[in-house]
Short mmCIF file of C-alpha atoms and ligand atoms in Angstrom, two decimals:
data_model
loop_
_atom_site.label_atom_id
_atom_site.label_comp_id
_atom_site.label_asym_id
_atom_site.label_seq_id
_atom_site.Cartn_x
_atom_site.Cartn_y
_atom_site.Cartn_z
CA MET A 1 -27.65 -78.86 17.86
CA LEU A 2 -25.37 -75.54 18.49
CA ILE A 3 -22.30 -77.86 19.06
CA PHE A 4 -23.38 -79.10 15.34
CA PHE A 5 -24.06 -75.46 14.38
CA MET A 6 -20.21 -74.86 15.47
CA VAL A 7 -18.63 -78.18 13.44
CA ILE A 8 -20.34 -76.88 10.04
CA THR A 9 -19.29 -73.34 10.53
CA ASN A 10 -15.54 -73.13 11.66
CA ASN A 11 -14.62 -76.30 9.16
CA LEU A 12 -16.62 -76.18 6.38
CA LEU A 13 -18.66 -73.61 5.41
CA ASP A 14 -16.00 -71.38 4.39
CA LYS A 15 -14.33 -73.81 3.07
CA TYR A 16 -17.60 -76.07 0.90
CA ASN A 17 -19.67 -72.40 -0.15
CA VAL A 18 -18.35 -71.56 -3.50
CA ALA A 19 -19.98 -71.35 -6.80
CA VAL A 20 -21.29 -74.89 -8.00
CA PRO A 21 -23.97 -76.24 -10.36
CA ARG A 22 -27.28 -77.46 -9.03
CA TYR A 23 -26.52 -81.13 -11.50
CA THR A 24 -29.90 -80.79 -13.11
CA SER A 25 -27.69 -81.74 -15.81
CA TYR A 26 -23.90 -82.64 -16.87
CA PRO A 27 -22.25 -81.02 -18.80
CA THR A 28 -23.85 -78.35 -17.23
CA VAL A 29 -25.72 -75.36 -19.19
CA PRO A 30 -22.28 -72.81 -19.33
CA PHE A 31 -20.22 -75.83 -21.14
CA TRP A 32 -23.00 -76.72 -24.25
CA ASP A 33 -22.38 -74.88 -28.03
CA GLU A 34 -24.34 -71.69 -28.95
CA THR A 35 -23.74 -72.85 -32.70
CA ILE A 36 -25.42 -76.30 -32.43
CA ASN A 37 -26.90 -77.56 -35.87
CA ARG A 38 -30.44 -77.36 -35.51
CA GLN A 39 -30.44 -80.51 -38.37
CA GLN A 40 -27.93 -82.35 -35.92
CA TRP A 41 -30.56 -82.02 -32.76
CA LYS A 42 -33.01 -82.94 -34.89
CA HIS A 43 -31.30 -86.03 -36.17
CA ALA A 44 -30.06 -87.50 -32.20
CA PHE A 45 -33.22 -86.98 -31.68
CA GLN A 46 -34.88 -89.13 -34.40
CA GLN A 47 -32.66 -91.87 -33.74
CA GLN A 48 -33.15 -91.86 -29.84
CA PHE A 49 -37.04 -91.35 -30.24
CA ILE A 50 -36.88 -94.55 -32.43
CA SER A 51 -35.27 -96.74 -30.11
CA LYS A 52 -37.22 -95.26 -26.56
CA ASN A 53 -40.27 -94.06 -27.17
CA SER A 54 -41.59 -98.05 -26.47
CA VAL A 55 -39.50 -98.58 -24.33
CA ASP A 56 -39.45 -95.69 -21.83
CA GLY A 57 -41.79 -93.39 -23.30
CA VAL A 58 -41.24 -89.69 -23.23
CA SER A 59 -41.43 -87.47 -20.37
CA LEU A 60 -42.80 -83.39 -21.21
CA TYR A 61 -41.69 -80.61 -19.43
CA LEU A 62 -43.61 -77.36 -20.72
CA HIS A 63 -43.12 -73.81 -19.36
CA LEU A 64 -45.76 -70.96 -19.27
CA PRO A 65 -43.55 -67.76 -18.54
CA PHE A 66 -46.34 -65.15 -17.58
CA CYS A 67 -46.10 -64.12 -13.96
CA GLU A 68 -48.80 -61.11 -13.01
CA SER A 69 -46.45 -59.46 -10.84
CA LEU A 70 -42.11 -59.55 -10.21
CA CYS A 71 -41.21 -61.06 -6.33
CA THR A 72 -38.02 -60.02 -6.83
CA TYR A 73 -35.36 -63.24 -4.72
CA CYS A 74 -36.72 -65.27 -8.86
CA GLY A 75 -34.04 -66.15 -10.89
CA CYS A 76 -36.57 -68.52 -13.46
CA ASN A 77 -37.17 -67.47 -16.90
CA LYS A 78 -40.01 -65.77 -16.55
CA LYS A 79 -42.09 -62.62 -18.37
CA ILE A 80 -44.19 -59.95 -16.24
CA THR A 81 -47.41 -59.10 -17.62
CA THR A 82 -50.81 -58.26 -16.55
CA ASN A 83 -52.18 -58.49 -19.55
CA HIS A 84 -53.96 -62.15 -20.10
CA SER A 85 -54.30 -61.96 -23.18
CA VAL A 86 -51.10 -63.26 -24.01
CA GLU A 87 -52.16 -66.83 -23.19
CA GLY A 88 -54.25 -67.45 -26.78
CA GLN A 89 -50.80 -66.98 -29.00
CA TYR A 90 -48.50 -68.37 -26.98
CA ILE A 91 -50.97 -71.21 -26.53
CA GLU A 92 -50.42 -71.62 -30.17
CA THR A 93 -46.98 -70.80 -30.95
CA ILE A 94 -46.20 -74.22 -28.16
CA LEU A 95 -48.36 -76.67 -30.51
CA LYS A 96 -47.17 -75.42 -33.52
CA GLU A 97 -43.77 -76.42 -31.70
CA TRP A 98 -45.46 -79.99 -30.73
CA ALA A 99 -46.66 -79.81 -34.35
CA ILE A 100 -42.78 -79.85 -35.64
CA TYR A 101 -41.39 -82.04 -32.70
CA ARG A 102 -44.39 -84.72 -33.78
CA SER A 103 -43.49 -84.19 -37.43
CA LEU A 104 -40.20 -85.97 -36.36
CA MET A 105 -41.47 -88.95 -34.31
CA THR A 106 -42.56 -92.16 -36.60
CA ALA A 107 -45.11 -92.97 -34.05
CA ALA A 108 -47.27 -91.85 -31.67
CA PRO A 109 -45.18 -90.45 -28.42
CA ILE A 110 -46.50 -92.57 -24.99
CA ILE A 111 -46.37 -89.66 -22.85
CA ARG A 112 -45.51 -90.57 -19.44
CA GLU A 113 -44.46 -87.78 -17.30
CA LEU A 114 -45.48 -84.98 -17.72
CA HIS A 115 -44.65 -81.12 -16.17
CA LEU A 116 -46.04 -77.54 -16.34
CA GLY A 117 -43.03 -74.76 -14.71
CA GLY A 118 -43.28 -71.46 -15.41
CA GLY A 119 -43.62 -68.60 -14.89
CA THR A 120 -46.69 -69.09 -13.01
CA PRO A 121 -48.53 -72.22 -14.88
CA THR A 122 -51.49 -70.89 -13.22
CA PHE A 123 -51.91 -67.18 -14.67
CA PHE A 124 -53.16 -69.32 -17.64
CA SER A 125 -56.94 -69.71 -17.41
CA PRO A 126 -58.26 -73.41 -17.03
CA GLU A 127 -60.04 -73.23 -20.44
CA ASN A 128 -57.00 -72.37 -22.32
CA LEU A 129 -54.53 -74.73 -19.96
CA THR A 130 -57.22 -77.33 -21.09
CA ARG A 131 -56.90 -76.09 -24.18
CA LEU A 132 -53.41 -76.54 -24.56
CA LEU A 133 -52.75 -80.02 -22.81
CA GLU A 134 -55.96 -81.80 -24.78
CA GLY A 135 -54.16 -80.21 -28.14
CA ILE A 136 -51.20 -82.08 -27.25
CA PHE A 137 -52.36 -85.12 -26.05
CA SER A 138 -54.83 -85.90 -29.62
CA SER A 139 -51.88 -86.78 -30.91
CA ALA A 140 -49.95 -88.36 -27.95
CA VAL A 141 -50.21 -91.70 -26.23
CA ILE A 142 -50.77 -91.40 -21.95
CA HIS A 143 -48.97 -94.22 -20.39
CA PRO A 144 -51.39 -96.21 -18.04
CA ARG A 145 -48.75 -95.45 -15.04
CA HIS A 146 -48.14 -91.58 -16.02
CA GLU A 147 -46.84 -89.11 -13.75
CA PHE A 148 -48.15 -85.36 -13.90
CA SER A 149 -47.87 -82.74 -11.99
CA PHE A 150 -48.32 -78.68 -12.29
CA GLU A 151 -46.48 -75.74 -10.86
CA GLY A 152 -49.02 -73.31 -8.81
CA HIS A 153 -48.98 -69.69 -7.46
CA PRO A 154 -51.38 -69.74 -4.04
CA ASN A 155 -52.12 -66.64 -4.31
CA ASN A 156 -54.00 -68.20 -7.87
CA THR A 157 -54.97 -71.21 -8.13
CA THR A 158 -57.86 -72.16 -7.78
CA ARG A 159 -60.77 -74.18 -7.59
CA GLU A 160 -61.09 -74.42 -11.37
CA HIS A 161 -57.81 -75.39 -12.69
CA LEU A 162 -56.98 -77.76 -9.43
CA GLN A 163 -60.63 -79.88 -11.24
CA ALA A 164 -59.47 -79.44 -14.74
CA LEU A 165 -56.23 -80.34 -14.79
CA TYR A 166 -57.01 -83.72 -12.30
CA ASP A 167 -59.57 -84.40 -14.89
CA LEU A 168 -56.93 -84.18 -17.51
CA GLY A 169 -54.66 -86.61 -15.39
CA PHE A 170 -52.69 -84.44 -13.07
CA ARG A 171 -52.20 -86.18 -9.77
CA ARG A 172 -49.03 -83.79 -7.89
CA VAL A 173 -48.87 -79.73 -7.76
CA SER A 174 -46.06 -77.83 -6.39
CA TYR A 175 -46.84 -74.66 -4.66
CA GLY A 176 -44.29 -71.54 -4.13
CA VAL A 177 -44.79 -70.70 -0.67
CA GLN A 178 -41.46 -69.21 -0.50
CA ASP A 179 -41.68 -67.67 3.67
CA ASN A 180 -45.14 -66.95 4.80
CA ASP A 181 -43.66 -63.76 7.23
CA PRO A 182 -45.38 -60.82 6.05
CA GLU A 183 -41.59 -58.71 6.29
CA VAL A 184 -39.96 -61.08 4.14
CA GLN A 185 -42.52 -61.39 1.69
CA ARG A 186 -42.76 -57.48 1.56
CA ILE A 187 -39.43 -57.44 1.06
CA ILE A 188 -39.39 -59.85 -1.84
CA ASN A 189 -42.62 -57.99 -3.08
CA ARG A 190 -44.57 -61.49 -2.49
CA ILE A 191 -47.36 -60.97 -0.58
CA GLN A 192 -49.28 -64.21 -0.13
CA PRO A 193 -51.29 -64.92 3.38
CA VAL A 194 -50.71 -68.10 4.28
CA GLU A 195 -54.62 -68.93 5.09
CA ASN A 196 -54.03 -68.62 0.76
CA VAL A 197 -51.65 -72.04 0.63
CA GLN A 198 -54.04 -73.39 2.89
CA LEU A 199 -56.61 -72.95 0.73
CA ALA A 200 -54.97 -74.21 -2.54
CA THR A 201 -53.81 -77.26 -0.54
CA ASP A 202 -56.91 -78.35 1.01
CA ILE A 203 -59.19 -77.84 -2.28
CA ALA A 204 -55.84 -80.38 -4.18
CA ARG A 205 -56.87 -82.51 -1.31
CA GLU A 206 -60.64 -82.56 -1.60
CA ILE A 207 -60.39 -83.05 -5.42
CA GLY A 208 -58.01 -86.14 -4.93
CA TYR A 209 -54.49 -84.72 -5.36
CA GLN A 210 -51.96 -87.50 -4.17
CA SER A 211 -49.26 -85.35 -3.87
CA VAL A 212 -49.24 -81.90 -2.68
CA ASN A 213 -45.22 -80.08 -2.47
CA PHE A 214 -44.00 -76.98 -1.13
CA ASP A 215 -41.03 -74.90 -2.45
CA LEU A 216 -39.57 -72.74 -0.03
CA ILE A 217 -36.93 -70.83 0.02
CA TYR A 218 -34.19 -70.01 3.02
CA GLY A 219 -31.42 -67.12 2.68
CA LEU A 220 -33.74 -64.60 2.01
CA PRO A 221 -33.48 -61.01 2.78
CA LEU A 222 -34.90 -60.80 6.10
CA GLN A 223 -35.12 -63.84 7.15
CA ASN A 224 -34.09 -65.35 10.78
CA LEU A 225 -34.26 -68.44 13.35
CA GLN A 226 -37.44 -67.27 14.70
CA ARG A 227 -39.03 -65.90 11.47
CA MET A 228 -37.69 -69.11 9.64
CA LYS A 229 -39.53 -71.37 13.00
CA LYS A 230 -42.85 -69.97 11.96
CA THR A 231 -42.89 -70.58 7.87
CA ILE A 232 -41.53 -74.04 8.47
CA LEU A 233 -44.53 -75.13 11.61
CA GLN A 234 -46.90 -73.40 9.78
CA ALA A 235 -45.76 -75.23 6.31
CA ILE A 236 -45.57 -79.06 8.13
CA ALA A 237 -48.90 -78.29 9.90
CA MET A 238 -50.49 -78.95 6.39
CA LYS A 239 -48.67 -81.95 5.90
CA PRO A 240 -46.85 -81.38 2.37
CA ASP A 241 -45.98 -84.85 0.90
CA ARG A 242 -43.09 -83.26 -0.21
CA ILE A 243 -41.33 -80.21 0.60
CA ALA A 244 -38.63 -77.81 -1.57
CA PHE A 245 -36.64 -76.61 1.01
CA TYR A 246 -34.24 -74.36 -1.60
CA SER A 247 -30.92 -72.28 -1.13
CA TYR A 248 -31.85 -68.43 -2.18
CA ALA A 249 -29.24 -68.89 -5.46
CA HIS A 250 -28.22 -65.35 -5.72
CA VAL A 251 -27.04 -64.30 -9.25
CA PRO A 252 -28.11 -60.53 -9.53
CA TRP A 253 -25.66 -60.41 -12.88
CA ASN A 254 -28.49 -62.62 -14.15
CA SER A 255 -31.86 -61.99 -12.36
CA ARG A 256 -32.30 -58.24 -12.09
CA GLY A 257 -34.99 -58.20 -9.41
CA GLN A 258 -32.21 -59.55 -7.07
CA ARG A 259 -30.46 -56.16 -7.35
CA LEU A 260 -32.88 -54.61 -5.15
CA PHE A 261 -32.03 -56.01 -2.37
CA ASP A 262 -29.02 -54.54 -0.02
CA GLU A 263 -26.87 -57.04 0.18
CA LYS A 264 -26.60 -56.05 4.23
CA ASP A 265 -30.03 -57.87 4.39
CA LEU A 266 -29.33 -61.01 3.34
CA PRO A 267 -28.30 -64.00 5.99
CA SER A 268 -24.71 -64.26 6.76
CA THR A 269 -23.32 -67.90 5.30
CA GLU A 270 -23.14 -68.85 8.57
CA GLU A 271 -26.71 -67.66 9.07
CA LYS A 272 -27.45 -69.28 5.82
CA MET A 273 -26.89 -72.75 6.98
CA GLN A 274 -27.86 -71.70 10.66
CA LEU A 275 -31.97 -71.49 8.74
CA TYR A 276 -31.08 -74.74 7.19
CA GLN A 277 -30.66 -77.03 9.78
CA LEU A 278 -33.13 -76.01 11.62
CA GLY A 279 -34.95 -76.38 8.14
CA LYS A 280 -33.18 -79.93 7.81
CA LYS A 281 -34.44 -80.94 12.14
CA LEU A 282 -37.67 -79.54 11.63
CA PHE A 283 -38.75 -81.52 8.88
CA THR A 284 -37.23 -84.32 10.29
CA GLU A 285 -38.42 -84.52 13.70
CA ASN A 286 -42.25 -83.85 12.01
CA GLY A 287 -41.90 -87.04 9.80
CA TYR A 288 -39.99 -85.72 6.48
CA ILE A 289 -36.93 -87.92 5.16
CA ASN A 290 -34.15 -85.96 3.13
CA ILE A 291 -34.02 -87.31 -0.29
CA GLY A 292 -30.95 -85.56 -1.47
CA MET A 293 -30.11 -81.91 -2.75
CA ASP A 294 -32.67 -79.84 -0.85
CA HIS A 295 -35.99 -82.06 -1.23
CA PHE A 296 -37.74 -83.56 1.69
CA ALA A 297 -40.79 -86.21 1.90
CA LEU A 298 -42.78 -87.87 3.65
CA PRO A 299 -42.53 -92.01 3.85
CA THR A 300 -45.54 -92.68 2.26
CA ASP A 301 -44.93 -90.14 0.01
CA ASN A 302 -43.69 -92.31 -4.09
CA LEU A 303 -40.69 -90.03 -4.02
CA TYR A 304 -39.13 -91.09 -0.64
CA LYS A 305 -40.69 -95.18 -1.54
CA ALA A 306 -38.26 -94.95 -4.73
CA HIS A 307 -35.49 -93.03 -2.67
CA LYS A 308 -35.28 -96.14 -0.65
CA GLU A 309 -35.54 -98.65 -3.47
CA GLY A 310 -32.49 -96.29 -4.93
CA ASN A 311 -34.68 -95.79 -7.88
CA LEU A 312 -34.57 -92.27 -8.08
CA HIS A 313 -33.70 -89.66 -10.30
CA ARG A 314 -32.55 -86.84 -11.44
CA ASN A 315 -33.45 -84.15 -14.46
CA PHE A 316 -34.30 -80.71 -15.14
CA MET A 317 -37.17 -81.25 -13.62
CA GLY A 318 -35.26 -81.98 -10.83
CA TYR A 319 -36.14 -85.39 -8.56
CA THR A 320 -38.32 -87.33 -10.05
CA THR A 321 -39.46 -90.65 -9.41
CA GLN A 322 -39.73 -91.81 -13.60
CA HIS A 323 -37.02 -93.24 -15.54
CA THR A 324 -38.20 -91.73 -18.94
CA SER A 325 -34.79 -91.21 -20.92
CA MET A 326 -36.10 -88.16 -23.33
CA ILE A 327 -37.30 -85.06 -23.19
CA ILE A 328 -38.68 -82.51 -24.52
CA GLY A 329 -39.06 -79.10 -23.35
CA LEU A 330 -41.59 -77.04 -25.11
CA GLY A 331 -41.54 -73.25 -24.55
CA VAL A 332 -39.19 -69.99 -24.12
CA SER A 333 -35.54 -70.81 -23.00
CA SER A 334 -36.69 -75.06 -22.34
CA ILE A 335 -34.34 -77.79 -22.19
CA SER A 336 -34.84 -81.40 -23.95
CA ASP A 337 -32.52 -84.18 -23.62
CA ALA A 338 -32.65 -86.63 -25.97
CA GLY A 339 -30.46 -88.76 -23.52
CA ILE A 340 -27.26 -88.86 -25.96
CA ALA A 341 -27.85 -84.89 -26.53
CA PHE A 342 -29.58 -81.84 -24.69
CA ALA A 343 -30.65 -79.04 -26.26
CA GLN A 344 -32.33 -75.25 -25.03
CA ASN A 345 -34.70 -73.34 -26.12
CA GLU A 346 -34.45 -69.19 -26.96
CA LYS A 347 -34.70 -67.29 -23.77
CA THR A 348 -36.37 -64.60 -24.97
CA LEU A 349 -40.48 -64.95 -25.79
CA HIS A 350 -39.73 -62.51 -29.24
CA ASN A 351 -36.76 -64.91 -30.39
CA TYR A 352 -39.01 -68.55 -29.52
CA THR A 353 -41.89 -67.06 -31.31
CA ALA A 354 -40.34 -65.81 -34.20
CA ALA A 355 -38.50 -69.64 -35.05
CA ILE A 356 -41.41 -71.23 -34.39
CA ASN A 357 -43.32 -68.86 -36.84
CA THR A 358 -40.65 -69.95 -39.31
CA ASN A 359 -41.62 -73.36 -38.43
CA GLU A 360 -37.89 -74.35 -37.06
CA LEU A 361 -36.97 -75.19 -34.10
CA ALA A 362 -36.60 -72.84 -31.50
CA VAL A 363 -33.11 -74.77 -30.22
CA PHE A 364 -29.67 -72.28 -30.04
CA ARG A 365 -28.02 -73.91 -28.25
CA GLY A 366 -27.27 -77.45 -27.03
CA TYR A 367 -24.49 -79.98 -26.32
CA PHE A 368 -23.78 -83.49 -27.89
CA LEU A 369 -22.32 -85.99 -25.20
CA THR A 370 -19.47 -87.88 -25.31
CA ASP A 371 -19.01 -91.81 -23.60
CA GLU A 372 -16.85 -89.91 -21.15
CA ASP A 373 -19.84 -87.83 -20.18
CA VAL A 374 -22.02 -90.12 -20.11
CA ALA A 375 -20.14 -92.22 -17.69
CA PHE A 376 -19.32 -89.32 -15.27
CA ARG A 377 -23.31 -87.91 -15.23
CA ASN A 378 -23.56 -91.11 -13.70
CA TYR A 379 -21.48 -90.87 -11.28
CA ILE A 380 -22.96 -87.48 -10.35
CA LEU A 381 -26.78 -88.97 -10.59
CA ASP A 382 -25.61 -91.81 -8.35
CA ILE A 383 -24.16 -88.95 -5.62
CA SER A 384 -27.38 -86.55 -5.96
CA CYS A 385 -29.78 -90.07 -6.08
CA ARG A 386 -27.94 -92.71 -4.07
CA GLY A 387 -25.49 -90.83 -1.79
CA ALA A 388 -22.87 -93.26 -2.98
CA THR A 389 -21.22 -94.50 -6.82
CA ILE A 390 -19.48 -97.23 -7.99
CA PHE A 391 -16.53 -96.55 -10.07
CA ARG A 392 -15.96 -98.30 -13.37
CA ALA A 393 -13.03 -99.62 -13.90
CA ALA A 394 -12.73 -97.62 -17.46
CA ASP A 395 -13.11 -94.62 -16.06
CA ILE A 396 -9.90 -95.25 -12.87
CA GLU A 397 -7.27 -93.26 -14.50
CA THR A 398 -9.41 -90.40 -15.51
CA LEU A 399 -10.84 -90.44 -11.92
CA GLN A 400 -7.24 -90.87 -10.47
CA GLN A 401 -6.05 -87.47 -12.25
CA PHE A 402 -9.08 -85.13 -11.83
CA CYS A 403 -11.30 -86.41 -9.27
CA PHE A 404 -9.47 -88.63 -6.26
CA PRO A 405 -7.50 -85.22 -5.34
CA THR A 406 -10.67 -83.15 -4.10
CA LEU A 407 -12.47 -86.83 -3.30
CA ILE A 408 -9.83 -87.30 -0.65
CA LYS A 409 -10.02 -83.81 0.49
CA MET A 410 -13.38 -84.13 1.04
CA GLU A 411 -12.42 -87.63 2.62
CA ALA A 412 -10.31 -86.03 4.79
CA ASP A 413 -13.32 -82.92 6.33
CA GLY A 414 -15.73 -86.38 7.03
CA LEU A 415 -17.94 -85.53 3.47
CA LEU A 416 -17.72 -88.79 2.09
CA TYR A 417 -15.57 -92.31 2.86
CA PHE A 418 -13.66 -95.02 0.24
CA THR A 419 -15.42 -98.23 0.20
CA THR A 420 -13.36 -100.96 -2.29
CA ASP A 421 -15.21 -99.03 -5.17
CA GLY A 422 -16.60 -96.43 -5.04
CA VAL A 423 -17.50 -93.53 -2.55
CA VAL A 424 -20.35 -93.08 0.05
CA VAL A 425 -21.09 -89.79 1.33
CA THR A 426 -21.53 -89.27 4.52
CA THR A 427 -24.31 -87.85 7.18
CA THR A 428 -22.06 -84.45 6.81
CA GLY A 429 -21.86 -84.35 3.86
CA LEU A 430 -25.14 -85.05 2.51
CA ASN A 431 -25.14 -80.93 3.81
CA PHE A 432 -22.77 -80.50 0.87
CA ILE A 433 -23.61 -82.68 -2.38
CA ARG A 434 -23.81 -79.69 -4.71
CA ASN A 435 -20.00 -80.02 -4.10
CA ILE A 436 -19.45 -83.63 -4.52
CA CYS A 437 -21.03 -83.68 -7.27
CA SER A 438 -18.48 -81.42 -8.62
CA ALA A 439 -15.51 -83.84 -7.18
CA PHE A 440 -17.11 -85.60 -10.35
CA ASP A 441 -16.96 -82.27 -12.73
CA LEU A 442 -14.41 -83.23 -15.50
CA ASN A 443 -15.63 -79.98 -17.53
CA LEU A 444 -14.79 -77.83 -14.40
CA LEU A 445 -11.62 -79.62 -12.95
CA ARG A 446 -9.80 -79.91 -16.13
CA GLU A 447 -10.76 -75.97 -16.45
CA GLY A 448 -9.25 -75.43 -12.89
CA VAL A 449 -12.68 -74.07 -11.54
CA HIS A 450 -13.28 -76.83 -9.51
CA ALA A 451 -13.63 -73.81 -7.32
CA ASN A 452 -15.47 -71.26 -7.44
CA ASN A 453 -16.84 -70.63 -11.08
CA PRO A 454 -19.07 -67.73 -10.79
CA VAL A 455 -21.19 -68.45 -12.87
CA PHE A 456 -23.69 -70.70 -10.92
CA SER A 457 -25.13 -69.46 -7.47
CA LYS A 458 -23.02 -70.73 -4.12
CA ALA A 459 -23.44 -73.50 -2.30
CA ILE A 460 -25.11 -72.49 1.10
C1 LIG B 1 -42.09 -71.40 -11.00
S1 LIG B 1 -41.96 -70.65 -9.33
C2 LIG B 1 -43.45 -72.28 -8.74
C3 LIG B 1 -44.98 -70.94 -9.48
C4 LIG B 1 -44.76 -70.09 -9.32
N1 LIG B 1 -44.66 -69.34 -9.80
C5 LIG B 1 -44.92 -69.39 -7.92
O1 LIG B 1 -44.13 -68.67 -7.76
O2 LIG B 1 -45.40 -70.18 -7.27
C6 LIG B 1 -40.54 -72.56 -8.86
C7 LIG B 1 -40.08 -72.05 -7.94
O3 LIG B 1 -38.08 -72.06 -7.63
C8 LIG B 1 -37.98 -71.13 -6.53
N2 LIG B 1 -37.07 -70.28 -7.24
C9 LIG B 1 -37.44 -69.15 -7.95
N3 LIG B 1 -36.58 -68.49 -7.52
C10 LIG B 1 -35.06 -68.36 -6.44
C11 LIG B 1 -33.91 -68.34 -6.70
N4 LIG B 1 -33.28 -67.33 -6.77
N5 LIG B 1 -33.14 -69.27 -5.33
C12 LIG B 1 -33.99 -70.01 -4.56
N6 LIG B 1 -34.61 -70.26 -5.36
C13 LIG B 1 -35.66 -70.02 -6.39
C14 LIG B 1 -39.44 -71.14 -5.98
O4 LIG B 1 -39.16 -72.01 -4.70
C15 LIG B 1 -40.39 -71.41 -6.53
O5 LIG B 1 -41.47 -71.70 -5.94
S1 LIG B 2 -41.30 -66.85 -8.29
FE1 LIG B 2 -42.93 -67.91 -9.17
S2 LIG B 2 -44.38 -65.61 -9.57
FE2 LIG B 2 -43.12 -65.48 -8.29
S3 LIG B 2 -41.97 -63.90 -10.56
FE3 LIG B 2 -40.56 -66.04 -10.31
S4 LIG B 2 -42.15 -67.09 -11.36
FE4 LIG B 2 -42.86 -65.30 -11.80
#
């Protein structure tokens, strides 16, 4: 293992620890258009809905932004408040937004996938979550093989939350565990006794949830190998079905809380890679399989099965087993995907609410994909979901001009190898999936900023 650290450290770490996107969309958000015409978006949405709803159904993402206290590392769109009276108004606004989308639909939407993200969905009371979801479901059809999931904060997810959401069809929950060490928790302002995680997990299992995910982060201030090992072993002992092992994204220019960190407390790039390697080793030794960018799953989990069958998909919600072509994102900052176009809602609560209150969608930026975008999005999806891709004859010239120079260098570094008609990622390359995806990112390559676009967080 020491030797492996050395190889990664000496040869590849410095070279590939550059700022690259996470590729939950392609083109990535910084390349979207801030002057998007809402009418054009509505038109694209309507066209796609007519052709896709009855075939695949739709995915829904609801962004619930409130949290009671600020975790200083957090890069999510959130609003910190202890005033729970905000719940009612926010629910009314989302239901109005849903009504606007419903008026664009020619038939009842078939909801196949639903994810509550945040912020902290469990900030809302179980009664309010039920009111919100029943309001949405009352004018929709639920697909018989639906997959509903939510992000729960272990400190405030109660039996009542879990039961209410289970009764509405939720079978997957994702808990933010992050790190169990008291010193790390203190510096990130997230005091969360490990007993809370255990209890929330036990109750979910007791009620009948089929999949529990833990989010862990490596690269947080004051983390070291010893502390990380303890957190990971404690997590593994609770047998979550999935583990998302995220690289701490340090973007203090976007996330003010991160400016509170003393940079000297942050692990170095080399230490961060060692934390990752430690996690990967412990997860795999304990039966978890690395299914792609940061994600591990037990062989009994659907995500692993989809990975094995080559059926994994990736969208704004991360890895998924569902293949809907449309995502409707409701709530502040949410992103929608009509397959041929993306749209993002206003990022402040004030602007989002103001737009919806004028009976208009709150979209403030978006993007209409060209045929070339669709083709290169598929290469990026192939790499991140299957670790391999096959070149299309129609793209060869563009691939040769823009992608091959980088891919050839990556082959020389042992990250991938060329086959007769494509590329395959190697075991070493699995540590650098984001970098390999970026070798197909024509927007970055054409701008010549492939390496180190400071808008994104670093790869490691
Ligand atoms: C919306 S939160 C999860 C739900 C709930 N708010 C909680 O914290 O438990 C989504 C996840 O994003 C991850 N996350 C947030 N900020 C991050 C950052 N700067 N770098 C890496 N991961 C981050 C955390 O692992 C977190 O669990
Ligand atoms: S990590 Fe979760 S609870 Fe903490 S501020 Fe971010 S969204 Fe809120």
